[in-house]
PDB file of C-alpha atoms in Angstrom:
ATOM      1  CA  MET A 491     102.998 101.196  94.578  1.00 90.00           C
ATOM      2  CA  PHE A 492     101.208  98.460  96.610  1.00 95.00           C
ATOM      3  CA  ASN A 493      98.481  99.479  99.270  1.00 97.00           C
ATOM      4  CA  PHE A 494      99.412  97.797 102.296  1.00 98.00           C
ATOM      5  CA  TRP A 495      96.345  97.562 104.797  1.00 97.00           C
ATOM      6  CA  ASN A 496      97.713  97.955 108.581  1.00 96.00           C
ATOM      7  CA  GLY A 497      94.593  98.874 110.466  1.00 92.00           C
ATOM      8  CA  ASN A 498      93.140  96.885 113.477  1.00 87.00           C
ATOM      9  CA  LYS A 499      96.304  96.105 115.324  1.00 89.00           C
ATOM     10  CA  SER A 500      98.576  97.895 117.817  1.00 89.00           C
ATOM     11  CA  GLY A 501     101.158 100.567 116.764  1.00 90.00           C
ATOM     12  CA  LYS A 502     104.034  97.975 117.759  1.00 92.00           C
ATOM     13  CA  ARG A 503     102.860  95.457 115.030  1.00 94.00           C
ATOM     14  CA  GLN A 504     102.108  98.077 112.504  1.00 96.00           C
ATOM     15  CA  HIS A 505     105.769  99.544 112.680  1.00 96.00           C
ATOM     16  CA  TYR A 506     107.091  95.879 112.335  1.00 97.00           C
ATOM     17  CA  GLU A 507     104.706  94.577 109.893  1.00 98.00           C
ATOM     18  CA  LEU A 508     105.355  97.888 107.498  1.00 97.00           C
ATOM     19  CA  GLU A 509     109.129  97.610 108.107  1.00 97.00           C
ATOM     20  CA  LEU A 510     109.465  93.987 106.982  1.00 98.00           C
ATOM     21  CA  ILE A 511     107.059  94.248 103.766  1.00 97.00           C
ATOM     22  CA  HIS A 512     109.096  97.530 102.764  1.00 95.00           C
ATOM     23  CA  SER A 513     112.416  95.389 103.235  1.00 95.00           C
ATOM     24  CA  LEU A 514     111.246  92.573 101.461  1.00 96.00           C
ATOM     25  CA  LEU A 515     109.870  94.368  98.600  1.00 93.00           C
ATOM     26  CA  ASN A 516     112.795  96.767  98.422  1.00 88.00           C
ATOM     27  CA  TRP A 517     115.560  94.377  98.195  1.00 79.00           C
ATOM     28  CA  ASP A 518     116.898  95.883  94.934  1.00 79.00           C
ATOM     29  CA  PRO A 519     117.992  99.710  95.550  1.00 79.00           C
ATOM     30  CA  ASN A 520     117.936 100.044  91.842  1.00 81.00           C
ATOM     31  CA  GLU A 521     114.086  99.305  91.476  1.00 82.00           C
ATOM     32  CA  PRO A 522     112.408 100.980  94.759  1.00 84.00           C
ATOM     33  CA  ILE A 523     109.117  99.888  95.250  1.00 89.00           C
ATOM     34  CA  VAL A 524     106.568 102.536  96.942  1.00 92.00           C
ATOM     35  CA  VAL A 525     104.449 100.812  99.892  1.00 94.00           C
ATOM     36  CA  HIS A 526     101.495 102.801 100.969  1.00 95.00           C
ATOM     37  CA  SER A 527     100.471 102.047 104.426  1.00 96.00           C
ATOM     38  CA  ASP A 528      96.932 102.692 105.468  1.00 96.00           C
ATOM     39  CA  ASN A 529      96.385 102.377 109.251  1.00 95.00           C
ATOM     40  CA  THR A 530      92.466 102.702 108.943  1.00 93.00           C
ATOM     41  CA  ASP A 531      90.717 100.760 111.563  1.00 89.00           C
ATOM     42  CA  PHE A 532      87.342  98.628 110.352  1.00 88.00           C
ATOM     43  CA  PRO A 533      85.902  97.788 113.680  1.00 83.00           C
ATOM     44  CA  ARG A 534      83.184  95.704 111.783  1.00 87.00           C
ATOM     45  CA  ALA A 535      84.045  92.177 110.887  1.00 86.00           C
ATOM     46  CA  GLU A 536      82.379  92.143 107.607  1.00 90.00           C
ATOM     47  CA  ASP A 537      84.546  95.338 106.548  1.00 91.00           C
ATOM     48  CA  GLU A 538      87.785  93.530 107.433  1.00 92.00           C
ATOM     49  CA  GLY A 539      86.750  90.458 105.722  1.00 92.00           C
ATOM     50  CA  ASN A 540      86.162  92.402 102.436  1.00 94.00           C
ATOM     51  CA  ILE A 541      89.048  94.228 102.715  1.00 95.00           C
ATOM     52  CA  PHE A 542      90.229  93.476  99.005  1.00 96.00           C
ATOM     53  CA  ARG A 543      87.306  95.293  97.634  1.00 94.00           C
ATOM     54  CA  LYS A 544      88.622  98.475  98.935  1.00 94.00           C
ATOM     55  CA  ASN A 545      91.703  98.741  96.702  1.00 91.00           C
ATOM     56  CA  TYR A 546      94.042  97.096  98.994  1.00 97.00           C
ATOM     57  CA  ASP A 547      96.765  94.672  97.974  1.00 98.00           C
ATOM     58  CA  VAL A 548      98.108  93.064 100.908  1.00 98.00           C
ATOM     59  CA  LEU A 549      97.787  92.365 104.762  1.00 98.00           C
ATOM     60  CA  VAL A 550      99.017  90.574 107.655  1.00 98.00           C
ATOM     61  CA  THR A 551      96.753  88.541 109.870  1.00 96.00           C
ATOM     62  CA  VAL A 552      96.499  85.425 111.871  1.00 95.00           C
ATOM     63  CA  ALA A 553      96.464  82.472 110.044  1.00 95.00           C
ATOM     64  CA  GLY A 554      92.901  80.926 109.411  1.00 93.00           C
ATOM     65  CA  ASN A 555      91.348  84.310 110.429  1.00 92.00           C
ATOM     66  CA  ARG A 556      87.490  83.226 110.274  1.00 90.00           C
ATOM     67  CA  LYS A 557      86.595  86.941 108.887  1.00 91.00           C
ATOM     68  CA  PHE A 558      88.365  85.926 105.614  1.00 93.00           C
ATOM     69  CA  ALA A 559      86.890  82.379 105.203  1.00 89.00           C
ATOM     70  CA  ASP A 560      85.547  81.504 101.785  1.00 88.00           C
ATOM     71  CA  LYS A 561      86.967  85.256 100.698  1.00 92.00           C
ATOM     72  CA  PRO A 562      89.431  85.283  97.451  1.00 95.00           C
ATOM     73  CA  ALA A 563      92.946  85.570  98.634  1.00 96.00           C
ATOM     74  CA  ILE A 564      96.364  84.427  98.040  1.00 97.00           C
ATOM     75  CA  LYS A 565      97.234  83.035 101.905  1.00 97.00           C
ATOM     76  CA  LEU A 566     101.232  82.826 102.407  1.00 97.00           C
ATOM     77  CA  ASN A 567     101.840  80.192 104.957  1.00 95.00           C
ATOM     78  CA  SER A 568     105.215  81.317 106.017  1.00 97.00           C
ATOM     79  CA  PRO A 569     104.976  83.017 109.477  1.00 98.00           C
ATOM     80  CA  ILE A 570     106.283  86.523 109.902  1.00 98.00           C
ATOM     81  CA  CYS A 571     106.537  86.978 113.806  1.00 97.00           C
ATOM     82  CA  LYS A 572     107.949  83.439 115.055  1.00 97.00           C
ATOM     83  CA  GLY A 573     104.560  83.009 116.748  1.00 97.00           C
ATOM     84  CA  LEU A 574     105.503  85.603 119.258  1.00 97.00           C
ATOM     85  CA  LEU A 575     101.836  86.946 119.138  1.00 96.00           C
ATOM     86  CA  GLY A 576     100.525  83.588 120.617  1.00 97.00           C
ATOM     87  CA  HIS A 577     102.391  84.173 123.947  1.00 98.00           C
ATOM     88  CA  ARG A 578      99.683  86.004 125.879  1.00 98.00           C
ATOM     89  CA  ILE A 579     100.472  88.126 128.626  1.00 98.00           C
ATOM     90  CA  LEU A 580      97.861  89.442 131.036  1.00 99.00           C
ATOM     91  CA  ILE A 581      96.917  93.012 132.110  1.00 98.00           C
ATOM     92  CA  ILE A 582      95.002  92.687 135.468  1.00 98.00           C
ATOM     93  CA  ARG A 583      94.140  94.777 138.201  1.00 98.00           C
ATOM     94  CA  GLU A 584      96.949  95.086 140.597  1.00 97.00           C
ATOM     95  CA  GLN A 585      95.067  94.168 143.383  1.00 97.00           C
ATOM     96  CA  ASP A 586      94.326  90.567 141.962  1.00 98.00           C
ATOM     97  CA  GLN A 587      97.889  89.700 141.318  1.00 97.00           C
ATOM     98  CA  PRO A 588      97.614  87.194 144.171  1.00 97.00           C
ATOM     99  CA  THR A 589      94.892  85.537 142.544  1.00 97.00           C
ATOM    100  CA  PHE A 590      96.922  85.241 139.252  1.00 98.00           C
ATOM    101  CA  HIS A 591     100.022  84.225 140.759  1.00 95.00           C
ATOM    102  CA  ASN A 592     100.713  80.967 138.862  1.00 88.00           C
ATOM    103  CA  ILE A 593      96.971  80.429 138.640  1.00 97.00           C
ATOM    104  CA  ASN A 594      95.760  77.053 136.747  1.00 97.00           C
ATOM    105  CA  SER A 595      93.791  76.742 133.837  1.00 97.00           C
ATOM    106  CA  ASN A 596      90.605  75.557 135.948  1.00 98.00           C
ATOM    107  CA  LYS A 597      90.791  78.639 138.039  1.00 98.00           C
ATOM    108  CA  LEU A 598      91.525  80.843 134.886  1.00 98.00           C
ATOM    109  CA  LYS A 599      88.410  79.552 133.322  1.00 98.00           C
ATOM    110  CA  SER A 600      86.156  80.680 136.214  1.00 98.00           C
ATOM    111  CA  LEU A 601      87.410  84.227 135.449  1.00 99.00           C
ATOM    112  CA  ILE A 602      86.369  86.664 132.891  1.00 99.00           C
ATOM    113  CA  ALA A 603      88.404  87.357 129.861  1.00 99.00           C
ATOM    114  CA  GLY A 604      88.142  90.894 128.272  1.00 98.00           C
ATOM    115  CA  ILE A 605      88.627  90.832 124.310  1.00 97.00           C
ATOM    116  CA  PRO A 606      87.714  93.511 121.990  1.00 92.00           C
ATOM    117  CA  ALA A 607      84.980  93.107 119.555  1.00 88.00           C
ATOM    118  CA  THR A 608      85.781  91.123 116.368  1.00 82.00           C
ATOM    119  CA  TRP A 609      89.461  90.022 117.834  1.00 87.00           C
ATOM    120  CA  ALA A 610      90.011  86.202 116.758  1.00 86.00           C
ATOM    121  CA  ASP A 611      91.042  85.469 120.160  1.00 92.00           C
ATOM    122  CA  ALA A 612      87.290  85.805 121.491  1.00 93.00           C
ATOM    123  CA  GLU A 613      86.090  82.584 119.512  1.00 92.00           C
ATOM    124  CA  LEU A 614      89.270  80.854 120.402  1.00 96.00           C
ATOM    125  CA  PHE A 615      88.854  81.599 124.044  1.00 98.00           C
ATOM    126  CA  ARG A 616      85.367  80.318 123.960  1.00 97.00           C
ATOM    127  CA  ALA A 617      86.318  77.263 122.125  1.00 97.00           C
ATOM    128  CA  ASN A 618      88.730  76.325 125.049  1.00 98.00           C
ATOM    129  CA  GLY A 619      86.119  76.531 127.613  1.00 98.00           C
ATOM    130  CA  TYR A 620      86.978  80.207 128.655  1.00 99.00           C
ATOM    131  CA  ARG A 621      84.331  82.824 129.761  1.00 99.00           C
ATOM    132  CA  VAL A 622      84.517  86.034 127.776  1.00 98.00           C
ATOM    133  CA  LEU A 623      83.465  89.450 127.437  1.00 98.00           C
ATOM    134  CA  GLU A 624      83.892  90.500 123.675  1.00 96.00           C
ATOM    135  CA  GLN A 625      82.738  94.362 123.584  1.00 94.00           C
ATOM    136  CA  GLY A 626      84.205  97.482 122.051  1.00 91.00           C
ATOM    137  CA  THR A 627      87.688  98.579 121.331  1.00 90.00           C
ATOM    138  CA  LEU A 628      91.076  98.053 123.075  1.00 93.00           C
ATOM    139  CA  LEU A 629      90.885 100.930 125.163  1.00 93.00           C
ATOM    140  CA  GLU A 630      87.253 100.370 125.970  1.00 95.00           C
ATOM    141  CA  ILE A 631      87.972  96.623 127.142  1.00 96.00           C
ATOM    142  CA  LEU A 632      90.563  97.938 129.456  1.00 97.00           C
ATOM    143  CA  LYS A 633      88.542 100.661 130.766  1.00 97.00           C
ATOM    144  CA  LEU A 634      85.877  97.589 131.505  1.00 98.00           C
ATOM    145  CA  LEU A 635      88.889  95.877 133.172  1.00 98.00           C
ATOM    146  CA  SER A 636      89.495  98.832 135.219  1.00 97.00           C
ATOM    147  CA  ASP A 637      85.745  99.000 136.358  1.00 97.00           C
ATOM    148  CA  LYS A 638      85.703  95.178 137.366  1.00 97.00           C
ATOM    149  CA  LYS A 639      83.470  94.371 134.366  1.00 98.00           C
ATOM    150  CA  CYS A 640      86.088  91.499 133.360  1.00 98.00           C
ATOM    151  CA  ASP A 641      89.128  90.096 135.150  1.00 99.00           C
ATOM    152  CA  TYR A 642      91.975  90.239 132.772  1.00 99.00           C
ATOM    153  CA  VAL A 643      92.985  91.416 129.015  1.00 98.00           C
ATOM    154  CA  SER A 644      95.492  88.928 127.316  1.00 98.00           C
ATOM    155  CA  LEU A 645      97.920  90.686 124.795  1.00 97.00           C
ATOM    156  CA  GLY A 646     100.718  89.356 122.547  1.00 96.00           C
ATOM    157  CA  ALA A 647     104.246  89.483 124.119  1.00 97.00           C
ATOM    158  CA  ASN A 648     105.398  91.697 121.320  1.00 95.00           C
ATOM    159  CA  GLU A 649     102.957  94.281 121.918  1.00 94.00           C
ATOM    160  CA  VAL A 650     101.894  94.120 125.604  1.00 96.00           C
ATOM    161  CA  LYS A 651     104.387  96.710 127.099  1.00 94.00           C
ATOM    162  CA  SER A 652     103.847  99.000 124.481  1.00 93.00           C
ATOM    163  CA  ILE A 653     100.250  98.940 124.569  1.00 94.00           C
ATOM    164  CA  TYR A 654     100.319  98.967 128.519  1.00 95.00           C
ATOM    165  CA  GLN A 655     102.407 102.460 128.292  1.00 92.00           C
ATOM    166  CA  GLU A 656     100.169 103.895 125.645  1.00 90.00           C
ATOM    167  CA  HIS A 657      96.435 102.960 126.737  1.00 89.00           C
ATOM    168  CA  THR A 658      96.613 102.810 130.424  1.00 90.00           C
ATOM    169  CA  TYR A 659      97.911 106.200 131.662  1.00 86.00           C
ATOM    170  CA  SER A 660      94.455 107.427 132.383  1.00 84.00           C
ATOM    171  CA  LEU A 661      93.649 104.263 134.292  1.00 89.00           C
ATOM    172  CA  ASP A 662      94.357 103.602 137.761  1.00 86.00           C
ATOM    173  CA  GLY A 663      95.298 100.242 139.192  1.00 94.00           C
ATOM    174  CA  LEU A 664      96.134  97.897 136.210  1.00 97.00           C
ATOM    175  CA  VAL A 665      99.412  96.082 135.771  1.00 97.00           C
ATOM    176  CA  ILE A 666     101.001  93.505 133.748  1.00 97.00           C
ATOM    177  CA  GLU A 667     100.877  90.271 135.719  1.00 98.00           C
ATOM    178  CA  LYS A 668     104.029  88.692 136.399  1.00 95.00           C
ATOM    179  CA  SER A 669     103.765  84.998 136.697  1.00 97.00           C
ATOM    180  CA  ILE A 670     101.921  83.338 133.761  1.00 97.00           C
ATOM    181  CA  VAL A 671     101.875  83.218 129.781  1.00 98.00           C
ATOM    182  CA  LEU A 672      98.961  81.930 127.925  1.00 98.00           C
ATOM    183  CA  TYR A 673     100.174  80.170 124.677  1.00 98.00           C
ATOM    184  CA  TYR A 674      98.505  79.074 121.380  1.00 97.00           C
ATOM    185  CA  PRO A 675      99.603  78.663 118.152  1.00 97.00           C
ATOM    186  CA  LEU A 676      99.060  82.033 116.386  1.00 96.00           C
ATOM    187  CA  PRO A 677     101.093  82.634 113.439  1.00 97.00           C
ATOM    188  CA  LEU A 678     100.998  85.891 111.585  1.00 97.00           C
ATOM    189  CA  VAL A 679     101.080  85.834 107.805  1.00 98.00           C
ATOM    190  CA  PHE A 680     100.726  87.903 104.610  1.00 98.00           C
ATOM    191  CA  TYR A 681      97.218  87.849 102.936  1.00 98.00           C
ATOM    192  CA  VAL A 682      97.304  89.165  99.256  1.00 98.00           C
ATOM    193  CA  HIS A 683      94.835  90.372  96.885  1.00 98.00           C
ATOM    194  CA  PRO A 684      93.790  87.252  94.709  1.00 97.00           C
ATOM    195  CA  ASP A 685      95.020  88.810  91.437  1.00 98.00           C
ATOM    196  CA  LYS A 686      98.186  90.235  92.748  1.00 97.00           C
ATOM    197  CA  THR A 687      99.859  86.950  92.047  1.00 98.00           C
ATOM    198  CA  GLN A 688     103.304  88.486  91.482  1.00 96.00           C
ATOM    199  CA  LEU A 689     103.356  90.285  94.396  1.00 97.00           C
ATOM    200  CA  ALA A 690     102.502  87.655  96.369  1.00 98.00           C
ATOM    201  CA  GLN A 691     104.903  85.312  94.596  1.00 97.00           C
ATOM    202  CA  LEU A 692     107.913  88.246  95.367  1.00 96.00           C
ATOM    203  CA  LEU A 693     106.891  88.344  99.020  1.00 97.00           C
ATOM    204  CA  ASP A 694     107.092  84.392  99.399  1.00 98.00           C
ATOM    205  CA  ASP A 695     110.381  84.440  97.799  1.00 97.00           C
ATOM    206  CA  LYS A 696     112.009  87.186  99.532  1.00 97.00           C
ATOM    207  CA  LEU A 697     110.812  86.071 102.860  1.00 98.00           C
ATOM    208  CA  GLN A 698     112.411  82.455 102.286  1.00 97.00           C
ATOM    209  CA  ASP A 699     115.649  84.175 101.156  1.00 97.00           C
ATOM    210  CA  TYR A 700     115.357  86.396 104.274  1.00 96.00           C
ATOM    211  CA  LYS A 701     115.235  83.274 106.387  1.00 97.00           C
ATOM    212  CA  LEU A 702     117.661  81.271 104.723  1.00 98.00           C
ATOM    213  CA  THR A 703     120.294  84.089 104.827  1.00 97.00           C
ATOM    214  CA  GLY A 704     119.691  84.810 108.645  1.00 97.00           C
ATOM    215  CA  GLN A 705     118.486  88.627 107.481  1.00 97.00           C
ATOM    216  CA  PHE A 706     115.006  87.672 109.153  1.00 97.00           C
ATOM    217  CA  GLU A 707     116.329  86.606 112.374  1.00 97.00           C
ATOM    218  CA  LEU A 708     118.452  89.792 112.445  1.00 97.00           C
ATOM    219  CA  PHE A 709     115.547  91.841 111.594  1.00 97.00           C
ATOM    220  CA  PHE A 710     113.163  90.240 114.302  1.00 98.00           C
ATOM    221  CA  ASN A 711     115.769  90.722 117.120  1.00 97.00           C
ATOM    222  CA  GLN A 712     115.902  94.481 116.051  1.00 96.00           C
ATOM    223  CA  HIS A 713     112.367  94.970 116.757  1.00 96.00           C
ATOM    224  CA  PHE A 714     111.648  92.403 119.474  1.00 96.00           C
ATOM    225  CA  GLY A 715     114.896  91.282 121.035  1.00 94.00           C
ATOM    226  CA  ASP A 716     114.880  93.321 123.917  1.00 94.00           C
ATOM    227  CA  VAL A 717     110.892  92.697 123.991  1.00 92.00           C
ATOM    228  CA  VAL A 718     111.379  89.113 124.471  1.00 92.00           C
ATOM    229  CA  ARG A 719     114.321  89.393 127.130  1.00 93.00           C
ATOM    230  CA  SER A 720     112.746  91.639 129.187  1.00 94.00           C
ATOM    231  CA  ILE A 721     109.034  90.100 129.374  1.00 94.00           C
ATOM    232  CA  GLY A 722     110.976  87.020 130.575  1.00 94.00           C
ATOM    233  CA  LEU A 723     108.944  84.009 128.868  1.00 94.00           C
ATOM    234  CA  GLU A 724     110.987  81.239 130.077  1.00 93.00           C
ATOM    235  CA  HIS A 725     110.260  82.112 133.641  1.00 94.00           C
ATOM    236  CA  ARG A 726     106.482  82.120 133.490  1.00 96.00           C
ATOM    237  CA  LYS A 727     104.129  79.218 134.012  1.00 96.00           C
ATOM    238  CA  ALA A 728     102.506  78.282 130.895  1.00 96.00           C
ATOM    239  CA  ILE A 729      98.935  77.609 130.285  1.00 98.00           C
ATOM    240  CA  ASN A 730      98.348  76.170 126.936  1.00 98.00           C
ATOM    241  CA  LEU A 731      95.267  76.783 124.812  1.00 98.00           C
ATOM    242  CA  VAL A 732      94.222  74.951 121.540  1.00 97.00           C
ATOM    243  CA  ASN A 733      93.850  76.673 118.104  1.00 96.00           C
ATOM    244  CA  LYS A 734      91.583  74.529 115.786  1.00 93.00           C
ATOM    245  CA  LYS A 735      91.086  77.149 113.487  1.00 91.00           C
ATOM    246  CA  LEU A 736      94.593  76.860 111.523  1.00 94.00           C
ATOM    247  CA  PRO A 737      94.724  75.981 108.087  1.00 93.00           C
ATOM    248  CA  PRO A 738      95.994  72.430 107.417  1.00 93.00           C
ATOM    249  CA  GLU A 739      99.428  73.804 106.319  1.00 94.00           C
ATOM    250  CA  LEU A 740      99.964  75.311 109.907  1.00 96.00           C
ATOM    251  CA  ARG A 741      98.504  72.589 112.107  1.00 94.00           C
ATOM    252  CA  SER A 742     101.991  71.501 113.057  1.00 95.00           C
ATOM    253  CA  PHE A 743     103.051  75.307 113.835  1.00 96.00           C
ATOM    254  CA  LYS A 744     104.695  76.020 117.007  1.00 94.00           C
ATOM    255  CA  SER A 745     106.256  78.962 118.329  1.00 95.00           C
ATOM    256  CA  GLN A 746     110.009  79.229 118.221  1.00 92.00           C
ATOM    257  CA  PHE A 747     110.122  80.557 122.007  1.00 92.00           C
ATOM    258  CA  ILE A 748     108.580  77.125 123.024  1.00 85.00           C
ATOM    259  CA  SER A 749     111.737  75.222 124.548  1.00 69.00           C
TER     260      SER A 749
END
């Protein structure tokens, strides 16, 4: 049995990442492997960075996550979500839609991005010259958006609709912005406990097999095909940000949804 830490993320990501790791590890029906998923949230960055001291074997995070800098881990460099998380769709106040319609980067930088505490995006936004309010949980930052303490909250295209439906029902006047998408390279990868070399090798090998045989494409489309089509990335004006925290092995990474 392996312990998979699956907290500090949206329900949409939790479901996808658990299904993927289960599929990769259970490729042989004659040798089933039990994967125990733990969705416990660790809101303190220090606790998340020390996750492998808590009896967990594997997790998924953004490549180059500074919480794990200088922490022992086996970091696999094969992205598992095609870069979709790096396409950021905004949640805004409905009354502000005219302000955001085809907005440019300079104007957007004058507004305040609301980002939950410890999210890797906060440092990235600041490094690109954006104003940031980094505070609280996701639900709390959406409440601050509703209360006009910040101007927008950016979420991955793979999760924005599910998060919007789950968290904004009690908040009046919030909508998903219709015309723009922020983009920065943000690949999701596996981090494995430093002592679990066989697990790391198995995950890496099976993920490569999945990609070569087309199984990964089918798996991804089952989970996110409808999401990609409905969000209309190709029809949105793109505003690009730079991610300087990518590890050297992934510096050239680009989302598969960039034409």
